[in-house]
mmCIF file of C-alpha atoms and ligand atoms in Angstrom:
data_model
loop_
_atom_site.group_PDB
_atom_site.id
_atom_site.type_symbol
_atom_site.label_atom_id
_atom_site.label_comp_id
_atom_site.label_asym_id
_atom_site.label_seq_id
_atom_site.Cartn_x
_atom_site.Cartn_y
_atom_site.Cartn_z
ATOM 1 C CA MET A 20 3.606 14.475 37.678
ATOM 2 C CA LYS A 21 1.612 15.054 34.482
ATOM 3 C CA VAL A 22 1.943 18.250 32.486
ATOM 4 C CA LEU A 23 -0.389 19.339 29.706
ATOM 5 C CA VAL A 24 1.345 21.348 26.969
ATOM 6 C CA LEU A 25 -0.775 23.657 24.816
ATOM 7 C CA ASN A 26 0.084 25.482 21.622
ATOM 8 C CA CYS A 27 -2.861 27.660 20.601
ATOM 9 C CA GLY A 28 -3.155 29.227 17.172
ATOM 10 C CA SER A 29 -5.950 31.560 16.090
ATOM 11 C CA SER A 30 -8.128 28.643 14.943
ATOM 12 C CA SER A 31 -6.232 25.636 16.234
ATOM 13 C CA LEU A 32 -5.033 24.066 19.464
ATOM 14 C CA LYS A 33 -2.305 21.427 19.678
ATOM 15 C CA TYR A 34 -1.777 19.527 22.904
ATOM 16 C CA GLN A 35 0.330 16.845 24.514
ATOM 17 C CA LEU A 36 -0.061 15.279 27.929
ATOM 18 C CA ILE A 37 3.404 14.379 29.173
ATOM 19 C CA ASP A 38 4.236 12.136 32.116
ATOM 20 C CA MET A 39 7.254 13.875 33.625
ATOM 21 C CA GLU A 40 8.320 10.763 35.543
ATOM 22 C CA ASN A 41 9.816 9.430 32.312
ATOM 23 C CA GLU A 42 9.076 12.319 29.909
ATOM 24 C CA SER A 43 6.777 10.098 27.842
ATOM 25 C CA VAL A 44 3.878 11.407 25.753
ATOM 26 C CA MET A 45 0.681 9.879 27.132
ATOM 27 C CA ALA A 46 -1.671 11.501 24.645
ATOM 28 C CA LYS A 47 -1.596 14.163 21.998
ATOM 29 C CA GLY A 48 -3.963 15.811 19.614
ATOM 30 C CA LEU A 49 -5.197 18.728 17.631
ATOM 31 C CA CYS A 50 -8.359 20.850 17.536
ATOM 32 C CA GLU A 51 -8.836 22.419 14.133
ATOM 33 C CA ARG A 52 -11.192 25.047 12.749
ATOM 34 C CA ILE A 53 -12.006 26.604 16.140
ATOM 35 C CA GLY A 54 -14.479 29.423 15.567
ATOM 36 C CA ILE A 55 -15.306 28.272 12.041
ATOM 37 C CA ASP A 56 -17.569 25.610 10.535
ATOM 38 C CA GLY A 57 -16.342 22.033 10.650
ATOM 39 C CA SER A 58 -14.495 22.108 14.016
ATOM 40 C CA LYS A 59 -12.721 18.824 14.644
ATOM 41 C CA LEU A 60 -10.697 17.217 17.435
ATOM 42 C CA THR A 61 -8.227 14.440 16.628
ATOM 43 C CA HIS A 62 -6.954 12.704 19.774
ATOM 44 C CA LYS A 63 -4.271 10.033 19.846
ATOM 45 C CA ALA A 64 -3.353 7.810 22.772
ATOM 46 C CA ASN A 65 -2.247 4.206 23.245
ATOM 47 C CA ASP A 66 -1.907 3.727 19.461
ATOM 48 C CA LYS A 67 -5.592 4.578 19.021
ATOM 49 C CA GLU A 68 -7.157 7.612 17.411
ATOM 50 C CA MET A 69 -10.446 9.321 18.195
ATOM 51 C CA VAL A 70 -12.019 12.004 16.005
ATOM 52 C CA VAL A 71 -14.757 14.274 17.399
ATOM 53 C CA GLU A 72 -16.576 16.602 15.034
ATOM 54 C CA GLN A 73 -18.465 19.114 17.121
ATOM 55 C CA PRO A 74 -18.800 22.914 17.013
ATOM 56 C CA MET A 75 -16.033 24.737 18.911
ATOM 57 C CA PRO A 76 -17.003 28.413 18.773
ATOM 58 C CA LYS A 77 -14.087 29.349 21.032
ATOM 59 C CA HIS A 78 -10.965 27.887 22.634
ATOM 60 C CA THR A 79 -13.009 27.306 25.811
ATOM 61 C CA GLU A 80 -15.090 24.628 24.060
ATOM 62 C CA ALA A 81 -11.948 23.143 22.501
ATOM 63 C CA ILE A 82 -10.321 22.800 25.937
ATOM 64 C CA SER A 83 -13.436 21.107 27.376
ATOM 65 C CA LEU A 84 -13.355 18.592 24.525
ATOM 66 C CA VAL A 85 -9.666 17.931 25.145
ATOM 67 C CA MET A 86 -10.427 17.358 28.850
ATOM 68 C CA LYS A 87 -13.218 14.946 27.920
ATOM 69 C CA ALA A 88 -10.920 13.064 25.544
ATOM 70 C CA LEU A 89 -8.207 12.779 28.198
ATOM 71 C CA VAL A 90 -10.608 11.108 30.670
ATOM 72 C CA ASP A 91 -12.577 9.144 28.034
ATOM 73 C CA PRO A 92 -13.098 5.548 29.251
ATOM 74 C CA GLU A 93 -11.809 4.125 25.957
ATOM 75 C CA TYR A 94 -9.403 6.717 24.533
ATOM 76 C CA GLY A 95 -8.439 8.532 27.707
ATOM 77 C CA VAL A 96 -5.229 8.206 29.702
ATOM 78 C CA ILE A 97 -6.251 9.638 33.085
ATOM 79 C CA THR A 98 -9.329 9.200 35.272
ATOM 80 C CA ASP A 99 -9.618 12.773 36.529
ATOM 81 C CA THR A 100 -8.340 16.077 35.095
ATOM 82 C CA LYS A 101 -7.083 16.832 38.641
ATOM 83 C CA GLU A 102 -4.205 14.490 37.748
ATOM 84 C CA ILE A 103 -2.896 17.306 35.517
ATOM 85 C CA ALA A 104 -0.434 19.106 37.773
ATOM 86 C CA ALA A 105 0.093 22.124 35.507
ATOM 87 C CA VAL A 106 -0.422 23.441 32.006
ATOM 88 C CA GLY A 107 2.474 24.811 29.961
ATOM 89 C CA HIS A 108 1.508 27.269 27.231
ATOM 90 C CA ARG A 109 3.612 28.267 24.263
ATOM 91 C CA VAL A 110 3.189 32.048 24.194
ATOM 92 C CA LEU A 111 4.629 33.858 21.209
ATOM 93 C CA HIS A 112 5.572 37.272 22.475
ATOM 94 C CA GLY A 113 6.539 38.516 25.913
ATOM 95 C CA GLY A 114 7.766 41.887 24.628
ATOM 96 C CA THR A 115 10.689 43.385 26.519
ATOM 97 C CA VAL A 116 9.196 42.351 29.865
ATOM 98 C CA TYR A 117 9.799 38.618 30.129
ATOM 99 C CA SER A 118 13.015 36.770 29.437
ATOM 100 C CA GLU A 119 12.082 33.693 31.474
ATOM 101 C CA SER A 120 9.103 31.377 31.648
ATOM 102 C CA ILE A 121 6.674 32.370 34.392
ATOM 103 C CA VAL A 122 3.601 31.116 36.255
ATOM 104 C CA VAL A 123 0.631 33.034 34.834
ATOM 105 C CA ASN A 124 -0.973 35.705 36.985
ATOM 106 C CA GLU A 125 -2.969 38.837 36.122
ATOM 107 C CA ASP A 126 0.220 40.754 35.344
ATOM 108 C CA VAL A 127 1.412 38.120 32.885
ATOM 109 C CA LYS A 128 -1.957 38.210 31.138
ATOM 110 C CA ARG A 129 -1.714 42.001 30.916
ATOM 111 C CA VAL A 130 1.685 41.725 29.215
ATOM 112 C CA ILE A 131 0.392 39.102 26.759
ATOM 113 C CA ARG A 132 -2.437 41.526 25.951
ATOM 114 C CA GLU A 133 -0.064 44.481 25.603
ATOM 115 C CA CYS A 134 1.941 42.448 23.072
ATOM 116 C CA PHE A 135 -1.039 41.805 20.756
ATOM 117 C CA ASP A 136 0.491 44.339 18.344
ATOM 118 C CA LEU A 137 3.782 42.456 18.240
ATOM 119 C CA GLY A 138 2.185 39.029 17.820
ATOM 120 C CA PRO A 139 -1.199 39.758 16.267
ATOM 121 C CA LEU A 140 -1.955 36.195 15.140
ATOM 122 C CA HIS A 141 -0.616 34.277 18.125
ATOM 123 C CA ASN A 142 -0.815 36.312 21.338
ATOM 124 C CA PRO A 143 -4.645 36.653 21.342
ATOM 125 C CA ALA A 144 -4.967 32.884 20.767
ATOM 126 C CA ASN A 145 -2.392 32.148 23.481
ATOM 127 C CA LEU A 146 -4.349 34.279 25.955
ATOM 128 C CA MET A 147 -7.605 32.557 25.006
ATOM 129 C CA GLY A 148 -5.935 29.199 25.690
ATOM 130 C CA ILE A 149 -4.798 30.340 29.125
ATOM 131 C CA GLU A 150 -8.204 31.751 30.047
ATOM 132 C CA ALA A 151 -9.929 28.604 28.807
ATOM 133 C CA CYS A 152 -7.695 26.491 31.066
ATOM 134 C CA GLU A 153 -8.339 28.759 34.047
ATOM 135 C CA GLU A 154 -12.051 28.191 33.487
ATOM 136 C CA ALA A 155 -11.829 24.449 32.879
ATOM 137 C CA MET A 156 -9.276 23.680 35.619
ATOM 138 C CA PRO A 157 -9.576 26.283 38.382
ATOM 139 C CA GLY A 158 -6.564 26.182 40.690
ATOM 140 C CA THR A 159 -4.282 24.345 38.246
ATOM 141 C CA PRO A 160 -1.234 26.535 37.531
ATOM 142 C CA ASN A 161 -0.642 27.774 33.987
ATOM 143 C CA VAL A 162 2.893 28.547 32.883
ATOM 144 C CA ALA A 163 3.773 30.865 29.980
ATOM 145 C CA VAL A 164 6.824 29.734 27.983
ATOM 146 C CA TRP A 165 7.741 32.568 25.654
ATOM 147 C CA ASP A 166 8.987 32.000 22.127
ATOM 148 C CA THR A 167 10.917 35.264 22.489
ATOM 149 C CA ALA A 168 12.589 34.454 25.828
ATOM 150 C CA PHE A 169 15.765 32.902 24.372
ATOM 151 C CA GLY A 170 16.496 36.001 22.269
ATOM 152 C CA MET A 171 16.160 38.313 25.275
ATOM 153 C CA ALA A 172 19.704 37.374 26.303
ATOM 154 C CA MET A 173 21.154 39.160 23.251
ATOM 155 C CA ASP A 174 23.340 42.208 23.806
ATOM 156 C CA GLU A 175 22.121 45.646 22.748
ATOM 157 C CA LYS A 176 24.588 45.613 19.854
ATOM 158 C CA ALA A 177 22.824 42.505 18.514
ATOM 159 C CA TYR A 178 19.212 43.380 19.220
ATOM 160 C CA LEU A 179 19.003 47.090 18.403
ATOM 161 C CA TYR A 180 18.245 48.110 14.826
ATOM 162 C CA ALA A 181 20.243 51.005 13.406
ATOM 163 C CA ILE A 182 17.208 53.290 13.356
ATOM 164 C CA PRO A 183 16.414 56.355 15.491
ATOM 165 C CA HIS A 184 16.540 55.230 19.116
ATOM 166 C CA GLU A 185 13.189 56.836 19.919
ATOM 167 C CA TYR A 186 11.435 53.967 18.052
ATOM 168 C CA TYR A 187 12.868 51.461 20.485
ATOM 169 C CA GLU A 188 11.834 53.622 23.416
ATOM 170 C CA LYS A 189 8.358 54.368 22.105
ATOM 171 C CA TYR A 190 7.416 51.095 20.405
ATOM 172 C CA SER A 191 9.937 48.479 21.646
ATOM 173 C CA ILE A 192 11.157 47.997 18.069
ATOM 174 C CA ARG A 193 14.108 45.634 18.391
ATOM 175 C CA ARG A 194 15.163 42.170 17.323
ATOM 176 C CA TYR A 195 13.444 39.543 19.492
ATOM 177 C CA GLY A 196 14.046 36.249 17.711
ATOM 178 C CA PHE A 197 11.504 33.433 17.522
ATOM 179 C CA HIS A 198 11.614 29.602 17.690
ATOM 180 C CA GLY A 199 13.198 30.437 21.064
ATOM 181 C CA THR A 200 11.997 27.289 22.803
ATOM 182 C CA SER A 201 13.480 25.172 20.023
ATOM 183 C CA HIS A 202 16.817 27.025 20.060
ATOM 184 C CA MET A 203 16.981 26.765 23.850
ATOM 185 C CA PHE A 204 16.209 23.029 23.785
ATOM 186 C CA VAL A 205 18.530 22.115 20.900
ATOM 187 C CA SER A 206 21.457 24.250 22.055
ATOM 188 C CA GLY A 207 21.196 22.589 25.486
ATOM 189 C CA GLU A 208 21.043 19.129 23.913
ATOM 190 C CA ALA A 209 24.004 19.978 21.641
ATOM 191 C CA ILE A 210 26.157 20.860 24.650
ATOM 192 C CA LYS A 211 25.307 17.493 26.214
ATOM 193 C CA PHE A 212 25.548 15.455 22.995
ATOM 194 C CA ALA A 213 28.899 16.958 21.981
ATOM 195 C CA GLY A 214 30.233 16.873 25.548
ATOM 196 C CA LEU A 215 30.973 20.621 25.592
ATOM 197 C CA ASP A 216 31.645 22.855 28.571
ATOM 198 C CA PRO A 217 28.121 23.763 29.815
ATOM 199 C CA GLU A 218 29.235 27.353 30.502
ATOM 200 C CA LYS A 219 31.420 28.017 27.472
ATOM 201 C CA GLY A 220 30.253 25.719 24.655
ATOM 202 C CA LYS A 221 29.776 27.731 21.434
ATOM 203 C CA VAL A 222 26.830 26.359 19.492
ATOM 204 C CA ILE A 223 25.069 27.291 16.264
ATOM 205 C CA VAL A 224 21.567 25.834 15.892
ATOM 206 C CA CYS A 225 20.064 25.713 12.400
ATOM 207 C CA HIS A 226 16.286 25.353 12.854
ATOM 208 C CA LEU A 227 15.345 24.684 9.244
ATOM 209 C CA GLY A 228 11.655 24.036 8.683
ATOM 210 C CA ASN A 229 8.942 25.859 6.847
ATOM 211 C CA GLY A 230 9.829 28.681 9.182
ATOM 212 C CA ALA A 231 13.601 28.802 9.503
ATOM 213 C CA SER A 232 15.958 30.539 11.885
ATOM 214 C CA ILE A 233 19.482 30.173 13.153
ATOM 215 C CA SER A 234 21.021 31.046 16.493
ATOM 216 C CA ALA A 235 24.423 31.461 18.083
ATOM 217 C CA SER A 236 24.764 30.761 21.789
ATOM 218 C CA ILE A 237 27.492 30.394 24.365
ATOM 219 C CA GLY A 238 26.717 28.069 27.260
ATOM 220 C CA GLY A 239 23.084 28.041 26.105
ATOM 221 C CA LYS A 240 22.852 31.854 26.318
ATOM 222 C CA CYS A 241 21.773 33.508 23.066
ATOM 223 C CA VAL A 242 24.389 35.722 21.412
ATOM 224 C CA ASP A 243 22.419 36.293 18.225
ATOM 225 C CA THR A 244 19.465 34.844 16.373
ATOM 226 C CA SER A 245 18.242 35.505 12.869
ATOM 227 C CA MET A 246 14.569 36.398 13.272
ATOM 228 C CA GLY A 247 13.870 39.988 14.258
ATOM 229 C CA LEU A 248 10.962 42.142 15.345
ATOM 230 C CA THR A 249 8.865 39.538 13.542
ATOM 231 C CA PRO A 250 9.721 36.103 12.101
ATOM 232 C CA LEU A 251 10.287 37.691 8.679
ATOM 233 C CA GLU A 252 13.969 38.512 9.124
ATOM 234 C CA GLY A 253 16.895 36.191 8.484
ATOM 235 C CA LEU A 254 16.951 32.980 6.460
ATOM 236 C CA ILE A 255 15.015 32.233 3.300
ATOM 237 C CA MET A 256 11.995 30.164 4.408
ATOM 238 C CA GLY A 257 9.120 28.241 2.840
ATOM 239 C CA THR A 258 7.113 31.390 2.152
ATOM 240 C CA ARG A 259 9.078 34.190 3.891
ATOM 241 C CA SER A 260 11.756 36.218 2.164
ATOM 242 C CA GLY A 261 14.080 36.633 5.123
ATOM 243 C CA ASP A 262 16.562 39.536 4.929
ATOM 244 C CA LEU A 263 16.114 42.146 2.225
ATOM 245 C CA ASP A 264 16.664 45.816 1.500
ATOM 246 C CA PRO A 265 13.571 47.719 2.779
ATOM 247 C CA ALA A 266 13.668 49.687 -0.474
ATOM 248 C CA VAL A 267 12.355 46.509 -2.148
ATOM 249 C CA VAL A 268 9.098 47.150 -0.281
ATOM 250 C CA GLN A 269 8.951 50.742 -1.497
ATOM 251 C CA THR A 270 9.680 49.721 -5.093
ATOM 252 C CA ILE A 271 6.995 47.012 -5.181
ATOM 253 C CA CYS A 272 4.496 49.420 -3.553
ATOM 254 C CA ASN A 273 5.180 52.078 -6.161
ATOM 255 C CA LYS A 274 5.335 49.824 -9.193
ATOM 256 C CA GLU A 275 2.356 47.612 -8.315
ATOM 257 C CA GLY A 276 0.173 50.238 -6.609
ATOM 258 C CA LYS A 277 0.078 48.202 -3.394
ATOM 259 C CA ASP A 278 0.248 49.455 0.173
ATOM 260 C CA VAL A 279 2.897 48.422 2.705
ATOM 261 C CA ASN A 280 0.617 45.883 4.403
ATOM 262 C CA GLU A 281 -0.073 44.122 1.118
ATOM 263 C CA VAL A 282 3.626 43.903 0.301
ATOM 264 C CA LEU A 283 4.461 42.641 3.809
ATOM 265 C CA ASN A 284 1.840 39.965 3.269
ATOM 266 C CA ILE A 285 3.623 38.981 0.042
ATOM 267 C CA LEU A 286 6.966 38.875 1.860
ATOM 268 C CA ASN A 287 5.469 36.649 4.569
ATOM 269 C CA LYS A 288 3.255 34.357 2.553
ATOM 270 C CA LYS A 289 4.280 34.346 -1.097
ATOM 271 C CA SER A 290 8.046 34.687 -1.012
ATOM 272 C CA GLY A 291 10.820 32.386 0.188
ATOM 273 C CA VAL A 292 11.395 29.240 -1.876
ATOM 274 C CA LEU A 293 7.741 29.417 -2.969
ATOM 275 C CA GLY A 294 8.238 32.827 -4.558
ATOM 276 C CA MET A 295 11.763 32.255 -5.837
ATOM 277 C CA SER A 296 10.806 29.005 -7.550
ATOM 278 C CA GLY A 297 8.101 30.814 -9.517
ATOM 279 C CA GLY A 298 5.358 29.280 -7.382
ATOM 280 C CA VAL A 299 6.406 25.595 -7.370
ATOM 281 C CA SER A 300 5.772 25.076 -3.630
ATOM 282 C CA SER A 301 6.684 26.191 -0.133
ATOM 283 C CA ASP A 302 7.433 22.565 0.742
ATOM 284 C CA PHE A 303 11.110 21.693 0.453
ATOM 285 C CA ARG A 304 10.368 18.156 -0.747
ATOM 286 C CA ASP A 305 8.412 19.541 -3.710
ATOM 287 C CA ILE A 306 11.215 22.011 -4.450
ATOM 288 C CA GLU A 307 13.776 19.203 -4.484
ATOM 289 C CA LYS A 308 11.592 17.089 -6.731
ATOM 290 C CA ALA A 309 11.160 19.997 -9.166
ATOM 291 C CA ARG A 310 14.906 20.574 -9.154
ATOM 292 C CA GLU A 311 15.541 16.916 -9.953
ATOM 293 C CA GLU A 312 13.115 17.282 -12.864
ATOM 294 C CA GLY A 313 15.235 20.128 -14.208
ATOM 295 C CA ASN A 314 13.321 23.176 -12.918
ATOM 296 C CA HIS A 315 15.950 25.940 -12.920
ATOM 297 C CA LEU A 316 14.142 28.311 -10.550
ATOM 298 C CA ALA A 317 13.597 25.530 -8.017
ATOM 299 C CA ASP A 318 17.316 24.808 -8.220
ATOM 300 C CA VAL A 319 18.185 28.478 -7.629
ATOM 301 C CA ALA A 320 15.731 28.718 -4.719
ATOM 302 C CA LEU A 321 17.342 25.761 -2.991
ATOM 303 C CA GLN A 322 20.846 27.035 -3.671
ATOM 304 C CA ALA A 323 19.921 30.467 -2.290
ATOM 305 C CA PHE A 324 18.405 28.889 0.825
ATOM 306 C CA ILE A 325 21.590 26.870 1.443
ATOM 307 C CA TYR A 326 23.856 29.838 0.663
ATOM 308 C CA ARG A 327 22.087 32.039 3.183
ATOM 309 C CA VAL A 328 22.367 29.423 5.946
ATOM 310 C CA ALA A 329 26.104 29.109 5.187
ATOM 311 C CA LYS A 330 26.542 32.909 5.306
ATOM 312 C CA TYR A 331 24.831 33.083 8.701
ATOM 313 C CA ILE A 332 26.995 30.284 10.066
ATOM 314 C CA GLY A 333 30.039 32.320 8.998
ATOM 315 C CA ALA A 334 28.663 35.473 10.604
ATOM 316 C CA TYR A 335 27.756 33.701 13.838
ATOM 317 C CA THR A 336 31.154 32.013 14.043
ATOM 318 C CA ALA A 337 32.655 35.502 13.842
ATOM 319 C CA ALA A 338 30.202 36.824 16.453
ATOM 320 C CA MET A 339 31.333 34.129 18.916
ATOM 321 C CA ASN A 340 34.979 34.085 17.800
ATOM 322 C CA GLY A 341 34.620 30.394 17.060
ATOM 323 C CA VAL A 342 32.157 27.559 17.109
ATOM 324 C CA ASP A 343 32.317 24.151 18.799
ATOM 325 C CA ALA A 344 29.156 22.550 17.501
ATOM 326 C CA ILE A 345 26.605 23.051 14.734
ATOM 327 C CA ALA A 346 23.224 21.360 15.167
ATOM 328 C CA PHE A 347 20.582 20.816 12.479
ATOM 329 C CA THR A 348 16.951 20.571 13.527
ATOM 330 C CA ALA A 349 13.279 20.861 12.329
ATOM 331 C CA GLY A 350 11.731 19.350 9.183
ATOM 332 C CA VAL A 351 14.478 20.193 6.688
ATOM 333 C CA GLY A 352 17.359 20.152 9.184
ATOM 334 C CA GLU A 353 16.430 16.712 10.513
ATOM 335 C CA ASN A 354 15.484 15.073 7.228
ATOM 336 C CA ASP A 355 17.116 16.707 4.234
ATOM 337 C CA ILE A 356 20.380 14.833 3.741
ATOM 338 C CA LYS A 357 21.403 16.762 0.611
ATOM 339 C CA SER A 358 20.809 20.237 2.031
ATOM 340 C CA ARG A 359 22.795 19.436 5.186
ATOM 341 C CA LYS A 360 25.685 18.227 3.089
ATOM 342 C CA ALA A 361 25.497 21.231 0.770
ATOM 343 C CA ILE A 362 25.546 23.659 3.725
ATOM 344 C CA CYS A 363 28.532 21.888 5.279
ATOM 345 C CA GLU A 364 30.425 22.024 1.991
ATOM 346 C CA TYR A 365 30.720 25.782 2.537
ATOM 347 C CA LEU A 366 32.353 25.204 5.914
ATOM 348 C CA GLY A 367 35.662 23.620 4.947
ATOM 349 C CA TYR A 368 37.472 26.762 6.150
ATOM 350 C CA LEU A 369 36.216 25.975 9.663
ATOM 351 C CA GLY A 370 37.636 22.479 9.466
ATOM 352 C CA VAL A 371 34.173 20.933 9.165
ATOM 353 C CA LYS A 372 34.265 17.413 7.746
ATOM 354 C CA ILE A 373 31.091 15.414 7.205
ATOM 355 C CA ASP A 374 30.842 11.626 7.316
ATOM 356 C CA ASP A 375 28.482 10.839 4.420
ATOM 357 C CA GLU A 376 27.404 7.560 5.893
ATOM 358 C CA ALA A 377 26.515 9.148 9.235
ATOM 359 C CA ASN A 378 24.736 11.993 7.422
ATOM 360 C CA ASN A 379 22.591 9.463 5.551
ATOM 361 C CA CYS A 380 20.107 9.553 8.398
ATOM 362 C CA ARG A 381 16.837 11.183 9.348
ATOM 363 C CA GLY A 382 15.115 12.411 12.469
ATOM 364 C CA LYS A 383 17.309 11.087 15.278
ATOM 365 C CA ASN A 384 20.193 12.324 17.422
ATOM 366 C CA GLN A 385 23.243 11.669 15.307
ATOM 367 C CA MET A 386 26.780 13.019 14.988
ATOM 368 C CA ILE A 387 27.379 13.581 11.264
ATOM 369 C CA SER A 388 30.917 15.012 11.375
ATOM 370 C CA THR A 389 34.012 12.821 11.199
ATOM 371 C CA ALA A 390 36.133 12.155 14.282
ATOM 372 C CA ASP A 391 38.801 14.600 13.023
ATOM 373 C CA SER A 392 36.347 17.408 12.138
ATOM 374 C CA LYS A 393 37.334 20.617 13.979
ATOM 375 C CA VAL A 394 33.676 21.410 14.635
ATOM 376 C CA LYS A 395 31.161 18.787 15.775
ATOM 377 C CA VAL A 396 28.155 18.726 13.461
ATOM 378 C CA MET A 397 25.006 16.882 14.436
ATOM 379 C CA ILE A 398 21.332 16.235 13.851
ATOM 380 C CA LEU A 399 19.255 16.872 16.976
ATOM 381 C CA PRO A 400 15.468 16.629 16.576
ATOM 382 C CA THR A 401 13.753 19.526 18.285
ATOM 383 C CA ASN A 402 11.041 18.873 20.858
ATOM 384 C CA GLU A 403 9.371 22.125 21.813
ATOM 385 C CA GLU A 404 6.597 20.359 23.736
ATOM 386 C CA LEU A 405 9.083 18.585 25.985
ATOM 387 C CA ALA A 406 11.013 21.826 26.492
ATOM 388 C CA ILE A 407 7.767 23.565 27.528
ATOM 389 C CA ALA A 408 6.862 20.671 29.844
ATOM 390 C CA ARG A 409 10.318 20.802 31.496
ATOM 391 C CA GLU A 410 10.034 24.558 32.025
ATOM 392 C CA THR A 411 6.534 24.105 33.462
ATOM 393 C CA LEU A 412 7.687 21.404 35.856
ATOM 394 C CA ARG A 413 10.667 23.512 36.940
ATOM 395 C CA LEU A 414 8.364 26.404 37.860
ATOM 396 C CA VAL A 415 5.610 24.545 39.663
ATOM 397 C CA LYS A 416 7.692 21.963 41.523
HETATM 398 P P1 ADP B 516 7.148 24.167 10.478
HETATM 399 O O1 ADP B 516 7.049 23.600 11.874
HETATM 400 O O2 ADP B 516 7.888 25.466 10.379
HETATM 401 O O3 ADP B 516 5.865 24.147 9.712
HETATM 402 P P2 ADP B 516 8.690 21.757 9.943
HETATM 403 O O4 ADP B 516 9.815 21.859 10.889
HETATM 404 O O5 ADP B 516 7.615 20.761 10.180
HETATM 405 O O6 ADP B 516 8.087 23.177 9.649
HETATM 406 O O7 ADP B 516 9.352 21.474 8.494
HETATM 407 C C1 ADP B 516 8.548 21.298 7.364
HETATM 408 C C2 ADP B 516 9.458 21.256 6.143
HETATM 409 O O8 ADP B 516 10.353 20.134 6.264
HETATM 410 C C3 ADP B 516 8.685 21.070 4.842
HETATM 411 O O9 ADP B 516 9.074 22.051 3.899
HETATM 412 C C4 ADP B 516 9.116 19.713 4.400
HETATM 413 O O10 ADP B 516 9.188 19.603 3.011
HETATM 414 C C5 ADP B 516 10.491 19.575 4.982
HETATM 415 N N1 ADP B 516 10.889 18.178 4.990
HETATM 416 C C6 ADP B 516 10.363 17.153 5.707
HETATM 417 N N2 ADP B 516 10.961 15.990 5.351
HETATM 418 C C7 ADP B 516 11.866 16.280 4.397
HETATM 419 C C8 ADP B 516 12.800 15.519 3.621
HETATM 420 N N3 ADP B 516 12.892 14.210 3.776
HETATM 421 N N4 ADP B 516 13.557 16.173 2.736
HETATM 422 C C9 ADP B 516 13.450 17.493 2.577
HETATM 423 N N5 ADP B 516 12.607 18.269 3.267
HETATM 424 C C10 ADP B 516 11.822 17.670 4.161
#
């Protein structure tokens, strides 16, 4: 059975065609600049790459080009799009309605639309992707896999903000958590990789990329996760501030004559290690390079990033009354040997011991704690596309 996985952004569309017989990627690609000049499709299959530069005014045209590429006599991997059994869509926000993936129907589309406010950049694009597939492949089921679903398992004490309750009732203001598909996938893999009890295994997943979040789960069920109403809360990220006192917003507004939206934009796009380093970069490799060259602010930014991850691990260990496994994933988590080590150096009180040789590794499943470490620490590359494909298969089988 072949499943097409789609991740639609406002002007982009990423896809993978996965053969679920052996979970192999048959083809993958990216449509860029949808709706703007210079639209381009890059399609990769069988170690070959095809680039198509053609206007894509909307996601509908992008999907038709993807379909054409998939059946292309030279670069294609299937002979008929009817071979695609189902399409799995990454959908950002399912509000308070959906805590599980679901086959798309009119009701699901209504909820995606109702959540435009909560996911203003992603939900409209996700809906366009779904509608484009309905048009291009009538009768083929579409499955919505929500980025917020994992966080829906949190208890009220973890998801409610300490603000007047009427705002939750009126506007659904609560902590949702994002990167849910990644946390679900990696926490599940951690239970298997560390040989934990599938029902009781206590796992902390550190998804450290440009966007960064951390989760605590027991038996794969989310206890807490660091992102909130939006992805701004929690860890220090490439460009996002993570946690701060809301009075910071008020102070910057008053001092700089900016409105709340402008300051929120700064907190989302100009803060994090980019802002802390005095503008060096949002990319952790650049920050490390600057630190090695003696840039003090880059050094502080990296230290603050590591410190915050370590504080969250402590908090989440308390929330679960223990932890069996800690998994590092995403760009920084999978590749940044020094940051992993620096985070784990805070965790001696938990009995965490890292094997430096094992930690000297990038981008593959690897245990990095010593045999006598009280907590198993590991690198587990995330694979959101595969997680979406598995969910899709589960629902349409
Ligand atoms: P996102 O999906 O949120 O854009 P990724 O998970 O792709 O982010 O992570 C991107 C980040 O990973 C970048 O900041 C990049 O610098 C960092 N990264 C990738 N490789 C390394 C490495 N070898 N050392 C340190 N950071 C790395």
